[in-house]
JSON list of C-alpha atoms and ligand atoms in Angstrom, two decimals:
[
{"chain": "A", "resi": 1, "resn": "MET", "atom": "CA", "xyz": [0.03, 0.01, 0.01]},
{"chain": "A", "resi": 2, "resn": "LEU", "atom": "CA", "xyz": [1.39, 3.42, -0.93]},
{"chain": "A", "resi": 3, "resn": "LEU", "atom": "CA", "xyz": [2.42, 5.66, 1.98]},
{"chain": "A", "resi": 4, "resn": "THR", "atom": "CA", "xyz": [0.05, 8.53, 0.82]},
{"chain": "A", "resi": 5, "resn": "GLU", "atom": "CA", "xyz": [-2.82, 5.97, 0.79]},
{"chain": "A", "resi": 6, "resn": "ARG", "atom": "CA", "xyz": [-1.96, 4.73, 4.34]},
{"chain": "A", "resi": 7, "resn": "ILE", "atom": "CA", "xyz": [-1.86, 8.42, 5.58]},
{"chain": "A", "resi": 8, "resn": "LYS", "atom": "CA", "xyz": [-5.21, 9.19, 4.09]},
{"chain": "A", "resi": 9, "resn": "LEU", "atom": "CA", "xyz": [-6.82, 6.09, 5.62]},
{"chain": "A", "resi": 10, "resn": "ALA", "atom": "CA", "xyz": [-5.36, 7.08, 9.05]},
{"chain": "A", "resi": 11, "resn": "ILE", "atom": "CA", "xyz": [-6.93, 10.54, 8.68]},
{"chain": "A", "resi": 12, "resn": "ILE", "atom": "CA", "xyz": [-10.38, 9.10, 7.70]},
{"chain": "A", "resi": 13, "resn": "ARG", "atom": "CA", "xyz": [-10.25, 6.79, 10.68]},
{"chain": "A", "resi": 14, "resn": "GLU", "atom": "CA", "xyz": [-9.26, 9.61, 12.97]},
{"chain": "A", "resi": 15, "resn": "VAL", "atom": "CA", "xyz": [-12.05, 11.82, 11.61]},
{"chain": "A", "resi": 16, "resn": "PHE", "atom": "CA", "xyz": [-14.66, 9.20, 12.40]},
{"chain": "A", "resi": 17, "resn": "GLU", "atom": "CA", "xyz": [-13.22, 7.99, 15.73]},
{"chain": "A", "resi": 18, "resn": "LYS", "atom": "CA", "xyz": [-13.05, 11.51, 17.07]},
{"chain": "A", "resi": 19, "resn": "GLY", "atom": "CA", "xyz": [-16.43, 12.33, 16.00]},
{"chain": "A", "resi": 20, "resn": "VAL", "atom": "CA", "xyz": [-15.31, 15.10, 13.72]},
{"chain": "A", "resi": 21, "resn": "PHE", "atom": "CA", "xyz": [-17.16, 13.69, 10.84]},
{"chain": "A", "resi": 22, "resn": "ASP", "atom": "CA", "xyz": [-20.67, 15.15, 10.48]},
{"chain": "A", "resi": 23, "resn": "ALA", "atom": "CA", "xyz": [-22.93, 12.78, 8.72]},
{"chain": "A", "resi": 24, "resn": "LYS", "atom": "CA", "xyz": [-25.42, 15.55, 8.37]},
{"chain": "A", "resi": 25, "resn": "LYS", "atom": "CA", "xyz": [-23.31, 17.06, 5.74]},
{"chain": "A", "resi": 26, "resn": "LEU", "atom": "CA", "xyz": [-23.90, 14.08, 3.50]},
{"chain": "A", "resi": 27, "resn": "MET", "atom": "CA", "xyz": [-27.65, 14.40, 3.98]},
{"chain": "A", "resi": 28, "resn": "GLU", "atom": "CA", "xyz": [-29.97, 16.46, 1.92]},
{"chain": "A", "resi": 29, "resn": "ILE", "atom": "CA", "xyz": [-33.61, 17.12, 2.67]},
{"chain": "A", "resi": 30, "resn": "ASN", "atom": "CA", "xyz": [-35.85, 18.38, -0.09]},
{"chain": "A", "resi": 31, "resn": "ARG", "atom": "CA", "xyz": [-38.98, 19.26, 2.00]},
{"chain": "A", "resi": 32, "resn": "GLU", "atom": "CA", "xyz": [-40.92, 20.55, -1.11]},
{"chain": "A", "resi": 33, "resn": "ASP", "atom": "CA", "xyz": [-40.69, 17.09, -2.67]},
{"chain": "A", "resi": 34, "resn": "GLY", "atom": "CA", "xyz": [-40.47, 14.97, 0.43]},
{"chain": "A", "resi": 35, "resn": "ILE", "atom": "CA", "xyz": [-37.07, 13.48, -0.64]},
{"chain": "A", "resi": 36, "resn": "PHE", "atom": "CA", "xyz": [-34.18, 12.61, 1.50]},
{"chain": "A", "resi": 37, "resn": "THR", "atom": "CA", "xyz": [-30.79, 11.59, 0.26]},
{"chain": "A", "resi": 38, "resn": "ILE", "atom": "CA", "xyz": [-27.51, 10.43, 1.79]},
{"chain": "A", "resi": 39, "resn": "SER", "atom": "CA", "xyz": [-24.45, 10.89, -0.56]},
{"chain": "A", "resi": 40, "resn": "GLY", "atom": "CA", "xyz": [-26.88, 11.27, -3.42]},
{"chain": "A", "resi": 41, "resn": "LEU", "atom": "CA", "xyz": [-28.73, 8.06, -2.64]},
{"chain": "A", "resi": 42, "resn": "ARG", "atom": "CA", "xyz": [-32.52, 8.12, -1.97]},
{"chain": "A", "resi": 43, "resn": "SER", "atom": "CA", "xyz": [-32.95, 7.15, 1.66]},
{"chain": "A", "resi": 44, "resn": "ILE", "atom": "CA", "xyz": [-35.54, 7.01, 4.47]},
{"chain": "A", "resi": 45, "resn": "ILE", "atom": "CA", "xyz": [-34.91, 6.85, 8.14]},
{"chain": "A", "resi": 46, "resn": "VAL", "atom": "CA", "xyz": [-36.69, 3.97, 9.80]},
{"chain": "A", "resi": 47, "resn": "GLY", "atom": "CA", "xyz": [-36.44, 2.49, 13.27]},
{"chain": "A", "resi": 48, "resn": "THR", "atom": "CA", "xyz": [-34.60, -0.60, 13.65]},
{"chain": "A", "resi": 49, "resn": "LEU", "atom": "CA", "xyz": [-37.76, -2.34, 14.93]},
{"chain": "A", "resi": 50, "resn": "SER", "atom": "CA", "xyz": [-38.94, -2.42, 11.43]},
{"chain": "A", "resi": 51, "resn": "PHE", "atom": "CA", "xyz": [-36.14, -5.14, 10.73]},
{"chain": "A", "resi": 52, "resn": "ALA", "atom": "CA", "xyz": [-37.79, -7.19, 13.70]},
{"chain": "A", "resi": 53, "resn": "ILE", "atom": "CA", "xyz": [-41.17, -6.71, 12.09]},
{"chain": "A", "resi": 54, "resn": "LEU", "atom": "CA", "xyz": [-39.83, -7.85, 8.67]},
{"chain": "A", "resi": 55, "resn": "HIS", "atom": "CA", "xyz": [-38.33, -10.91, 10.38]},
{"chain": "A", "resi": 56, "resn": "GLU", "atom": "CA", "xyz": [-41.56, -11.96, 11.74]},
{"chain": "A", "resi": 57, "resn": "ALA", "atom": "CA", "xyz": [-43.59, -11.35, 8.58]},
{"chain": "A", "resi": 58, "resn": "ALA", "atom": "CA", "xyz": [-41.09, -13.11, 6.42]},
{"chain": "A", "resi": 59, "resn": "GLU", "atom": "CA", "xyz": [-41.04, -16.14, 8.65]},
{"chain": "A", "resi": 60, "resn": "LYS", "atom": "CA", "xyz": [-44.81, -16.14, 9.11]},
{"chain": "A", "resi": 61, "resn": "LEU", "atom": "CA", "xyz": [-45.58, -15.94, 5.28]},
{"chain": "A", "resi": 62, "resn": "ALA", "atom": "CA", "xyz": [-42.56, -17.85, 3.93]},
{"chain": "A", "resi": 63, "resn": "GLY", "atom": "CA", "xyz": [-41.74, -20.37, 6.68]},
{"chain": "A", "resi": 64, "resn": "LYS", "atom": "CA", "xyz": [-38.22, -21.67, 6.27]},
{"chain": "A", "resi": 65, "resn": "ALA", "atom": "CA", "xyz": [-37.66, -19.44, 3.27]},
{"chain": "A", "resi": 66, "resn": "GLY", "atom": "CA", "xyz": [-38.01, -16.43, 5.42]},
{"chain": "A", "resi": 67, "resn": "PRO", "atom": "CA", "xyz": [-34.39, -16.19, 6.55]},
{"chain": "A", "resi": 68, "resn": "ALA", "atom": "CA", "xyz": [-33.15, -16.72, 3.04]},
{"chain": "A", "resi": 69, "resn": "ILE", "atom": "CA", "xyz": [-35.37, -13.87, 1.77]},
{"chain": "A", "resi": 70, "resn": "LEU", "atom": "CA", "xyz": [-33.79, -11.72, 4.31]},
{"chain": "A", "resi": 71, "resn": "ARG", "atom": "CA", "xyz": [-30.34, -12.87, 3.51]},
{"chain": "A", "resi": 72, "resn": "ALA", "atom": "CA", "xyz": [-30.97, -12.10, -0.23]},
{"chain": "A", "resi": 73, "resn": "GLN", "atom": "CA", "xyz": [-32.13, -8.55, 0.64]},
{"chain": "A", "resi": 74, "resn": "GLY", "atom": "CA", "xyz": [-28.90, -8.00, 2.74]},
{"chain": "A", "resi": 75, "resn": "GLU", "atom": "CA", "xyz": [-26.76, -9.54, -0.10]},
{"chain": "A", "resi": 76, "resn": "GLU", "atom": "CA", "xyz": [-28.15, -7.30, -2.74]},
{"chain": "A", "resi": 77, "resn": "SER", "atom": "CA", "xyz": [-27.83, -4.26, -0.45]},
{"chain": "A", "resi": 78, "resn": "GLY", "atom": "CA", "xyz": [-24.24, -4.93, 0.32]},
{"chain": "A", "resi": 79, "resn": "ARG", "atom": "CA", "xyz": [-23.44, -5.38, -3.39]},
{"chain": "A", "resi": 80, "resn": "ILE", "atom": "CA", "xyz": [-25.08, -2.05, -4.23]},
{"chain": "A", "resi": 81, "resn": "GLU", "atom": "CA", "xyz": [-23.44, -0.31, -1.21]},
{"chain": "A", "resi": 82, "resn": "ALA", "atom": "CA", "xyz": [-20.03, -1.62, -2.54]},
{"chain": "A", "resi": 83, "resn": "GLU", "atom": "CA", "xyz": [-20.50, 0.01, -5.90]},
{"chain": "A", "resi": 84, "resn": "GLU", "atom": "CA", "xyz": [-22.57, 3.11, -5.07]},
{"chain": "A", "resi": 85, "resn": "GLY", "atom": "CA", "xyz": [-21.13, 3.85, -1.73]},
{"chain": "A", "resi": 86, "resn": "TRP", "atom": "CA", "xyz": [-17.60, 2.62, -1.25]},
{"chain": "A", "resi": 87, "resn": "ARG", "atom": "CA", "xyz": [-16.33, 2.60, -4.77]},
{"chain": "A", "resi": 88, "resn": "LYS", "atom": "CA", "xyz": [-17.57, 6.19, -5.38]},
{"chain": "A", "resi": 89, "resn": "ASN", "atom": "CA", "xyz": [-16.51, 7.64, -2.14]},
{"chain": "A", "resi": 90, "resn": "LEU", "atom": "CA", "xyz": [-12.99, 5.98, -2.23]},
{"chain": "A", "resi": 91, "resn": "GLU", "atom": "CA", "xyz": [-12.52, 7.26, -5.78]},
{"chain": "A", "resi": 92, "resn": "LYS", "atom": "CA", "xyz": [-13.56, 10.75, -4.68]},
{"chain": "A", "resi": 93, "resn": "PHE", "atom": "CA", "xyz": [-10.67, 10.70, -2.20]},
{"chain": "A", "resi": 94, "resn": "ASN", "atom": "CA", "xyz": [-8.29, 9.10, -4.64]},
{"chain": "A", "resi": 95, "resn": "LEU", "atom": "CA", "xyz": [-8.05, 5.83, -2.72]},
{"chain": "A", "resi": 96, "resn": "SER", "atom": "CA", "xyz": [-8.02, 2.23, -4.06]},
{"chain": "A", "resi": 97, "resn": "PHE", "atom": "CA", "xyz": [-11.22, 0.28, -4.03]},
{"chain": "A", "resi": 98, "resn": "ASN", "atom": "CA", "xyz": [-10.03, -2.92, -2.47]},
{"chain": "A", "resi": 99, "resn": "LEU", "atom": "CA", "xyz": [-10.50, -5.23, 0.59]},
{"chain": "A", "resi": 100, "resn": "HIS", "atom": "CA", "xyz": [-7.71, -3.60, 2.58]},
{"chain": "A", "resi": 101, "resn": "THR", "atom": "CA", "xyz": [-8.99, -0.04, 2.17]},
{"chain": "A", "resi": 102, "resn": "VAL", "atom": "CA", "xyz": [-12.64, -0.91, 2.93]},
{"chain": "A", "resi": 103, "resn": "LEU", "atom": "CA", "xyz": [-11.82, -3.08, 5.95]},
{"chain": "A", "resi": 104, "resn": "SER", "atom": "CA", "xyz": [-9.51, -0.41, 7.32]},
{"chain": "A", "resi": 105, "resn": "THR", "atom": "CA", "xyz": [-12.26, 2.24, 7.54]},
{"chain": "A", "resi": 106, "resn": "LEU", "atom": "CA", "xyz": [-15.36, 0.08, 7.76]},
{"chain": "A", "resi": 107, "resn": "PRO", "atom": "CA", "xyz": [-15.55, -0.32, 11.63]},
{"chain": "A", "resi": 108, "resn": "VAL", "atom": "CA", "xyz": [-15.45, 3.57, 12.19]},
{"chain": "A", "resi": 109, "resn": "ILE", "atom": "CA", "xyz": [-17.87, 4.47, 9.45]},
{"chain": "A", "resi": 110, "resn": "TYR", "atom": "CA", "xyz": [-20.55, 1.82, 10.32]},
{"chain": "A", "resi": 111, "resn": "ALA", "atom": "CA", "xyz": [-20.22, 2.65, 14.08]},
{"chain": "A", "resi": 112, "resn": "ALA", "atom": "CA", "xyz": [-20.93, 6.34, 13.08]},
{"chain": "A", "resi": 113, "resn": "VAL", "atom": "CA", "xyz": [-24.13, 5.29, 11.34]},
{"chain": "A", "resi": 114, "resn": "GLY", "atom": "CA", "xyz": [-25.40, 3.02, 14.09]},
{"chain": "A", "resi": 115, "resn": "TRP", "atom": "CA", "xyz": [-24.75, -0.51, 12.92]},
{"chain": "A", "resi": 116, "resn": "GLY", "atom": "CA", "xyz": [-22.87, -1.45, 16.04]},
{"chain": "A", "resi": 117, "resn": "LYS", "atom": "CA", "xyz": [-19.19, -1.85, 16.93]},
{"chain": "A", "resi": 118, "resn": "ILE", "atom": "CA", "xyz": [-17.51, -3.95, 14.24]},
{"chain": "A", "resi": 119, "resn": "THR", "atom": "CA", "xyz": [-14.13, -5.60, 14.72]},
{"chain": "A", "resi": 120, "resn": "THR", "atom": "CA", "xyz": [-12.33, -6.83, 11.56]},
{"chain": "A", "resi": 121, "resn": "GLU", "atom": "CA", "xyz": [-9.08, -7.81, 13.27]},
{"chain": "A", "resi": 122, "resn": "GLY", "atom": "CA", "xyz": [-9.85, -11.63, 12.76]},
{"chain": "A", "resi": 123, "resn": "ILE", "atom": "CA", "xyz": [-10.05, -11.00, 8.94]},
{"chain": "A", "resi": 124, "resn": "ASP", "atom": "CA", "xyz": [-7.11, -11.58, 6.55]},
{"chain": "A", "resi": 125, "resn": "MET", "atom": "CA", "xyz": [-6.90, -8.29, 4.64]},
{"chain": "A", "resi": 126, "resn": "GLU", "atom": "CA", "xyz": [-5.69, -9.95, 1.48]},
{"chain": "A", "resi": 127, "resn": "THR", "atom": "CA", "xyz": [-8.13, -12.87, 1.19]},
{"chain": "A", "resi": 128, "resn": "GLY", "atom": "CA", "xyz": [-11.11, -11.53, 3.19]},
{"chain": "A", "resi": 129, "resn": "GLU", "atom": "CA", "xyz": [-11.32, -14.76, 5.18]},
{"chain": "A", "resi": 130, "resn": "GLY", "atom": "CA", "xyz": [-11.68, -15.08, 8.94]},
{"chain": "A", "resi": 131, "resn": "THR", "atom": "CA", "xyz": [-14.02, -13.73, 11.43]},
{"chain": "A", "resi": 132, "resn": "ILE", "atom": "CA", "xyz": [-16.02, -10.34, 11.83]},
{"chain": "A", "resi": 133, "resn": "ILE", "atom": "CA", "xyz": [-17.32, -9.44, 15.25]},
{"chain": "A", "resi": 134, "resn": "ILE", "atom": "CA", "xyz": [-20.11, -7.02, 15.78]},
{"chain": "A", "resi": 135, "resn": "LYS", "atom": "CA", "xyz": [-21.11, -5.80, 19.30]},
{"chain": "A", "resi": 136, "resn": "ASN", "atom": "CA", "xyz": [-24.48, -4.35, 19.68]},
{"chain": "A", "resi": 137, "resn": "CYS", "atom": "CA", "xyz": [-25.50, -5.28, 16.13]},
{"chain": "A", "resi": 138, "resn": "PHE", "atom": "CA", "xyz": [-28.53, -3.33, 15.25]},
{"chain": "A", "resi": 139, "resn": "GLU", "atom": "CA", "xyz": [-30.45, -6.49, 13.82]},
{"chain": "A", "resi": 140, "resn": "ALA", "atom": "CA", "xyz": [-29.93, -8.54, 16.89]},
{"chain": "A", "resi": 141, "resn": "ASP", "atom": "CA", "xyz": [-30.93, -5.60, 19.37]},
{"chain": "A", "resi": 142, "resn": "ALA", "atom": "CA", "xyz": [-34.11, -5.17, 17.18]},
{"chain": "A", "resi": 143, "resn": "ILE", "atom": "CA", "xyz": [-35.03, -8.89, 17.50]},
{"chain": "A", "resi": 144, "resn": "LEU", "atom": "CA", "xyz": [-34.25, -8.93, 21.22]},
{"chain": "A", "resi": 145, "resn": "GLY", "atom": "CA", "xyz": [-36.35, -5.81, 21.78]},
{"chain": "A", "resi": 146, "resn": "MET", "atom": "CA", "xyz": [-39.32, -7.06, 19.89]},
{"chain": "A", "resi": 147, "resn": "SER", "atom": "CA", "xyz": [-39.46, -10.81, 20.58]},
{"chain": "A", "resi": 148, "resn": "GLY", "atom": "CA", "xyz": [-36.75, -11.74, 23.09]},
{"chain": "A", "resi": 149, "resn": "GLU", "atom": "CA", "xyz": [-34.13, -14.24, 22.95]},
{"chain": "A", "resi": 150, "resn": "LYS", "atom": "CA", "xyz": [-34.10, -16.89, 20.25]},
{"chain": "A", "resi": 151, "resn": "GLU", "atom": "CA", "xyz": [-32.47, -20.25, 19.91]},
{"chain": "A", "resi": 152, "resn": "THR", "atom": "CA", "xyz": [-30.42, -19.65, 16.74]},
{"chain": "A", "resi": 153, "resn": "PRO", "atom": "CA", "xyz": [-28.38, -16.65, 15.32]},
{"chain": "A", "resi": 154, "resn": "GLN", "atom": "CA", "xyz": [-30.87, -14.13, 13.90]},
{"chain": "A", "resi": 155, "resn": "CYS", "atom": "CA", "xyz": [-28.86, -11.35, 11.90]},
{"chain": "A", "resi": 156, "resn": "TYR", "atom": "CA", "xyz": [-30.01, -12.68, 8.34]},
{"chain": "A", "resi": 157, "resn": "PHE", "atom": "CA", "xyz": [-29.87, -9.25, 6.81]},
{"chain": "A", "resi": 158, "resn": "VAL", "atom": "CA", "xyz": [-26.25, -8.56, 8.15]},
{"chain": "A", "resi": 159, "resn": "THR", "atom": "CA", "xyz": [-25.07, -12.01, 7.06]},
{"chain": "A", "resi": 160, "resn": "GLY", "atom": "CA", "xyz": [-26.24, -11.38, 3.61]},
{"chain": "A", "resi": 161, "resn": "TYR", "atom": "CA", "xyz": [-25.01, -7.75, 3.57]},
{"chain": "A", "resi": 162, "resn": "LEU", "atom": "CA", "xyz": [-21.40, -8.82, 4.53]},
{"chain": "A", "resi": 163, "resn": "LYS", "atom": "CA", "xyz": [-21.40, -11.41, 1.76]},
{"chain": "A", "resi": 164, "resn": "GLY", "atom": "CA", "xyz": [-22.66, -9.02, -0.86]},
{"chain": "A", "resi": 165, "resn": "LEU", "atom": "CA", "xyz": [-20.36, -6.21, 0.27]},
{"chain": "A", "resi": 166, "resn": "LEU", "atom": "CA", "xyz": [-17.29, -8.52, 0.18]},
{"chain": "A", "resi": 167, "resn": "GLU", "atom": "CA", "xyz": [-18.32, -9.99, -3.26]},
{"chain": "A", "resi": 168, "resn": "GLY", "atom": "CA", "xyz": [-18.90, -6.42, -4.55]},
{"chain": "A", "resi": 169, "resn": "ILE", "atom": "CA", "xyz": [-15.44, -5.31, -3.59]},
{"chain": "A", "resi": 170, "resn": "THR", "atom": "CA", "xyz": [-13.51, -8.36, -4.67]},
{"chain": "A", "resi": 171, "resn": "GLY", "atom": "CA", "xyz": [-15.62, -9.91, -7.55]},
{"chain": "A", "resi": 172, "resn": "GLY", "atom": "CA", "xyz": [-15.09, -13.31, -5.71]},
{"chain": "A", "resi": 173, "resn": "LYS", "atom": "CA", "xyz": [-17.57, -15.52, -3.98]},
{"chain": "A", "resi": 174, "resn": "PHE", "atom": "CA", "xyz": [-17.93, -15.79, -0.23]},
{"chain": "A", "resi": 175, "resn": "ARG", "atom": "CA", "xyz": [-19.83, -17.82, 2.26]},
{"chain": "A", "resi": 176, "resn": "VAL", "atom": "CA", "xyz": [-20.76, -15.87, 5.50]},
{"chain": "A", "resi": 177, "resn": "THR", "atom": "CA", "xyz": [-22.16, -17.84, 8.48]},
{"chain": "A", "resi": 178, "resn": "GLU", "atom": "CA", "xyz": [-23.28, -16.29, 11.77]},
{"chain": "A", "resi": 179, "resn": "LYS", "atom": "CA", "xyz": [-21.79, -18.42, 14.47]},
{"chain": "A", "resi": 180, "resn": "LYS", "atom": "CA", "xyz": [-22.77, -16.38, 17.51]},
{"chain": "A", "resi": 181, "resn": "CYS", "atom": "CA", "xyz": [-25.53, -13.96, 17.96]},
{"chain": "A", "resi": 182, "resn": "LYS", "atom": "CA", "xyz": [-26.65, -11.52, 20.73]},
{"chain": "A", "resi": 183, "resn": "ALA", "atom": "CA", "xyz": [-30.23, -12.31, 19.87]},
{"chain": "A", "resi": 184, "resn": "ALA", "atom": "CA", "xyz": [-29.48, -15.97, 20.72]},
{"chain": "A", "resi": 185, "resn": "GLY", "atom": "CA", "xyz": [-27.87, -15.14, 24.12]},
{"chain": "A", "resi": 186, "resn": "ASP", "atom": "CA", "xyz": [-24.23, -14.51, 23.15]},
{"chain": "A", "resi": 187, "resn": "GLU", "atom": "CA", "xyz": [-22.24, -11.49, 24.12]},
{"chain": "A", "resi": 188, "resn": "TYR", "atom": "CA", "xyz": [-21.84, -10.36, 20.50]},
{"chain": "A", "resi": 189, "resn": "CYS", "atom": "CA", "xyz": [-22.50, -11.49, 16.97]},
{"chain": "A", "resi": 190, "resn": "LYS", "atom": "CA", "xyz": [-19.71, -13.43, 15.19]},
{"chain": "A", "resi": 191, "resn": "PHE", "atom": "CA", "xyz": [-19.60, -14.09, 11.52]},
{"chain": "A", "resi": 192, "resn": "GLU", "atom": "CA", "xyz": [-17.32, -16.55, 9.87]},
{"chain": "A", "resi": 193, "resn": "VAL", "atom": "CA", "xyz": [-16.15, -15.66, 6.33]},
{"chain": "A", "resi": 194, "resn": "ARG", "atom": "CA", "xyz": [-14.84, -18.12, 3.85]},
{"chain": "A", "resi": 195, "resn": "ARG", "atom": "CA", "xyz": [-14.16, -17.86, 0.07]},
{"chain": "A", "resi": 196, "resn": "VAL", "atom": "CA", "xyz": [-15.90, -20.25, -2.24]},
{"chain": "A", "resi": 197, "resn": "GLN", "atom": "CA", "xyz": [-15.01, -21.26, -5.58]},
{"chain": "A", "resi": 198, "resn": "ARG", "atom": "CA", "xyz": [-18.29, -22.32, -7.34]},
{"chain": "A", "resi": 199, "resn": "LYS", "atom": "CA", "xyz": [-21.43, -24.12, -6.32]},
{"chain": "A", "resi": 200, "resn": "GLY", "atom": "CA", "xyz": [-20.51, -23.67, -2.69]},
{"chain": "A", "resi": 201, "resn": "SER", "atom": "CA", "xyz": [-17.24, -25.65, -2.67]},
{"chain": "A", "resi": 202, "resn": "LEU", "atom": "CA", "xyz": [-14.65, -23.91, -0.30]},
{"chain": "A", "resi": 203, "resn": "VAL", "atom": "CA", "xyz": [-11.37, -22.63, -1.76]},
{"chain": "A", "resi": 204, "resn": "THR", "atom": "CA", "xyz": [-8.52, -24.71, -0.37]},
{"chain": "A", "resi": 205, "resn": "PRO", "atom": "CA", "xyz": [-5.29, -22.87, 0.18]},
{"chain": "B", "resi": 301, "resn": "ZN", "atom": "ZN1", "xyz": [-26.58, -11.51, 15.46]}
]
C-alpha cells in the first residue's frame, strides 16, 4: 500500500473516531418534494424495529424460506453499497477500491451510522477470510427488543450484507455464516467468512 494512501486512511479513521465527521453534511432534505438523500442516494430513516417486524412477517408468510429472503435482501444491499457507496466515495478521495482499504475504515464508518461496533481484526486483509465480530449489532438488538431471545442466530440481513459487500469489492464468491448472535444469548454477533469457488465448494489454500 502506498504511503500517501496509508496516511489518508489514518486521517479518515481519525475523523470518524474523534466524531469530527458530521454525517449531516452528506444528507440532503428536499422538503418540497419530500425527498431525503444520503450521498446522493435516495434514503429513508426507519426505526430498527422495522427489521424485527420484517423478520416476523417473512417467517410467518414464507416459513423456512423467510431467513433466505432476508439474507438475499442484505446481499443485494451490500453489493449495491460496494458500488454506489464505497467505490464512488473512495474514488473521490483518490483511494484504491479494494478489501484492505474498505476493511481499514469500515468499523469507524459503520459505528458512526449506528450498525454497532464492528471488529475486523480477525479478517485476513488480502483474502477476506476469517471472522468479523459485531457488538450491539442493530439487527440482533431489534429482534431482542421485539420478541426476546431466540435459539439460533438471527442476523440474516447483516449476514447477507457482509457477503454482498465482500463480493462487490473483490468480484469473488464468499460464504458468510453467523456463528454467535446476541439475539441468541451470546455476548456479541460473530460471523465466519470463507471464500468459495463455485457451487459452494470452499477454496483450499
Ligand atoms: Zn446476530
